[in-house]
C-alpha atoms as one frame of an Amber mdcrd trajectory, in Angstrom:
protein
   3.520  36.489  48.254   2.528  32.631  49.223  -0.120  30.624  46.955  -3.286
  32.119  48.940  -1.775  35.325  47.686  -1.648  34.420  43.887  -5.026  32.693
  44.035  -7.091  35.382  44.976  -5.278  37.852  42.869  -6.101  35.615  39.811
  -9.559  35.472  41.035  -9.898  38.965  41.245  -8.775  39.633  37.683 -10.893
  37.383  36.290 -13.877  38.675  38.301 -13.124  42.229  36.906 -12.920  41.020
  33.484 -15.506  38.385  33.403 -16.018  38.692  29.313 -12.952  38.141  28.391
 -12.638  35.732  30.701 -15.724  34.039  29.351 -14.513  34.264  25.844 -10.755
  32.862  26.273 -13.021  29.560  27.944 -15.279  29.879  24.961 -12.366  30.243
  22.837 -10.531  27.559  24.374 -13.390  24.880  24.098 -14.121  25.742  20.382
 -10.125  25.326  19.660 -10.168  21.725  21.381 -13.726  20.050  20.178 -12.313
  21.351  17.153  -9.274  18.632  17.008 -10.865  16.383  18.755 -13.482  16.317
  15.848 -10.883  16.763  13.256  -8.778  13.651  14.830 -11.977  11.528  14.698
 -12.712  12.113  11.343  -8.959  11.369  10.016  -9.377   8.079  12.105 -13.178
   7.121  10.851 -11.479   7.741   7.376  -8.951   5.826   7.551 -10.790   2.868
   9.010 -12.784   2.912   6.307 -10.379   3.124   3.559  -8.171   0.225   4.983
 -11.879  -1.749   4.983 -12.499  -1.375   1.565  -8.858  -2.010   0.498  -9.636
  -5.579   2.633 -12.417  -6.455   1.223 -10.376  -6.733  -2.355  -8.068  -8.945
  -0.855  -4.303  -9.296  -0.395  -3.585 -11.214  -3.386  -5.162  -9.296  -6.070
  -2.977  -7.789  -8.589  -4.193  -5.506 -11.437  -1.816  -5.147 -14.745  -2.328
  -2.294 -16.902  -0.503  -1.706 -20.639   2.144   1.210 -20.190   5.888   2.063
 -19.972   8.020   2.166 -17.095  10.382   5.337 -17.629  14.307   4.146 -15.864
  15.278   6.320 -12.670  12.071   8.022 -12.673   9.531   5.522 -11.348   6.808
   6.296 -13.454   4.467   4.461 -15.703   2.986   6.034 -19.032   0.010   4.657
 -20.086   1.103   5.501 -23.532  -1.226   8.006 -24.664  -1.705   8.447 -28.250
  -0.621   5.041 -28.775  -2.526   1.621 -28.805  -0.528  -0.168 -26.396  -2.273
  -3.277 -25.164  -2.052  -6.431 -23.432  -2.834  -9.299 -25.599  -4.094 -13.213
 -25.131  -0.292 -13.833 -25.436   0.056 -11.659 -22.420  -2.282 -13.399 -20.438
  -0.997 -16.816 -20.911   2.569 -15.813 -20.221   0.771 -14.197 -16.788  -0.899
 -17.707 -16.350   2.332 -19.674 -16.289   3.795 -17.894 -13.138   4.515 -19.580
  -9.667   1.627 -18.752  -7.601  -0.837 -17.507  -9.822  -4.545 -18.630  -9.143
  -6.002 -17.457 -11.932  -6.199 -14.422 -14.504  -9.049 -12.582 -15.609  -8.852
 -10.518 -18.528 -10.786  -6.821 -19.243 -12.129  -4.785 -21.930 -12.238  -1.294
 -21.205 -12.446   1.806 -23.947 -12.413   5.588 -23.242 -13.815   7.843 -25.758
């Protein structure tokens, strides 16, 4: 059997079966705009997210009141109790090498 062989035998199977044939294309098309559209909306995303992180600028540092917990890497905010940062805070923040400026918040949940 040479390569003339195998091609019309493939043609003739999908000529006798020409809706399943039609729906493994359909099938097949679906499946691929399908990443395609999945891949451009991870990238569009993620453009977008590394835009708005830009536009705060690489030197901006926020510090928040909490506790740093040894070995486990995690901060708590210490709920339940009224930990703050206070003017002493801030002028001990103003007194580092390479610090611009500081700008102190106010913020309250109830």
């Amino acid at each position: 059997m040479n390569f003339i062989d195998v091609l019309h035998e493939t043609y003739t199977a999908l000529a006798a079966n020409k809706v399943r044939s039609g729906l493994t294309i359909v099938g097949i098309v679906i499946g691929i705009g399908s990443v395609i559209a999945m891949v451009s909306i991870g990238e569009g995303a993620k453009v977008q997210i590394q835009a708005s992180i830009e536009g705060l600028g690489s030197n901006l540092l926020t510090i928040l009141p909490g506790v740093v917990q040894p070995g486990r890497g995690i901060v708590s905010s210490g709920r339940g109790a009224a930990q703050t940062l206070d003017n002493e805070d801030n002028e001990i923040i103003q007194t580092i090498d390479g610090v611009a400026a500081v700008a102190p918040e106010v913020s309250r949940r109830f």
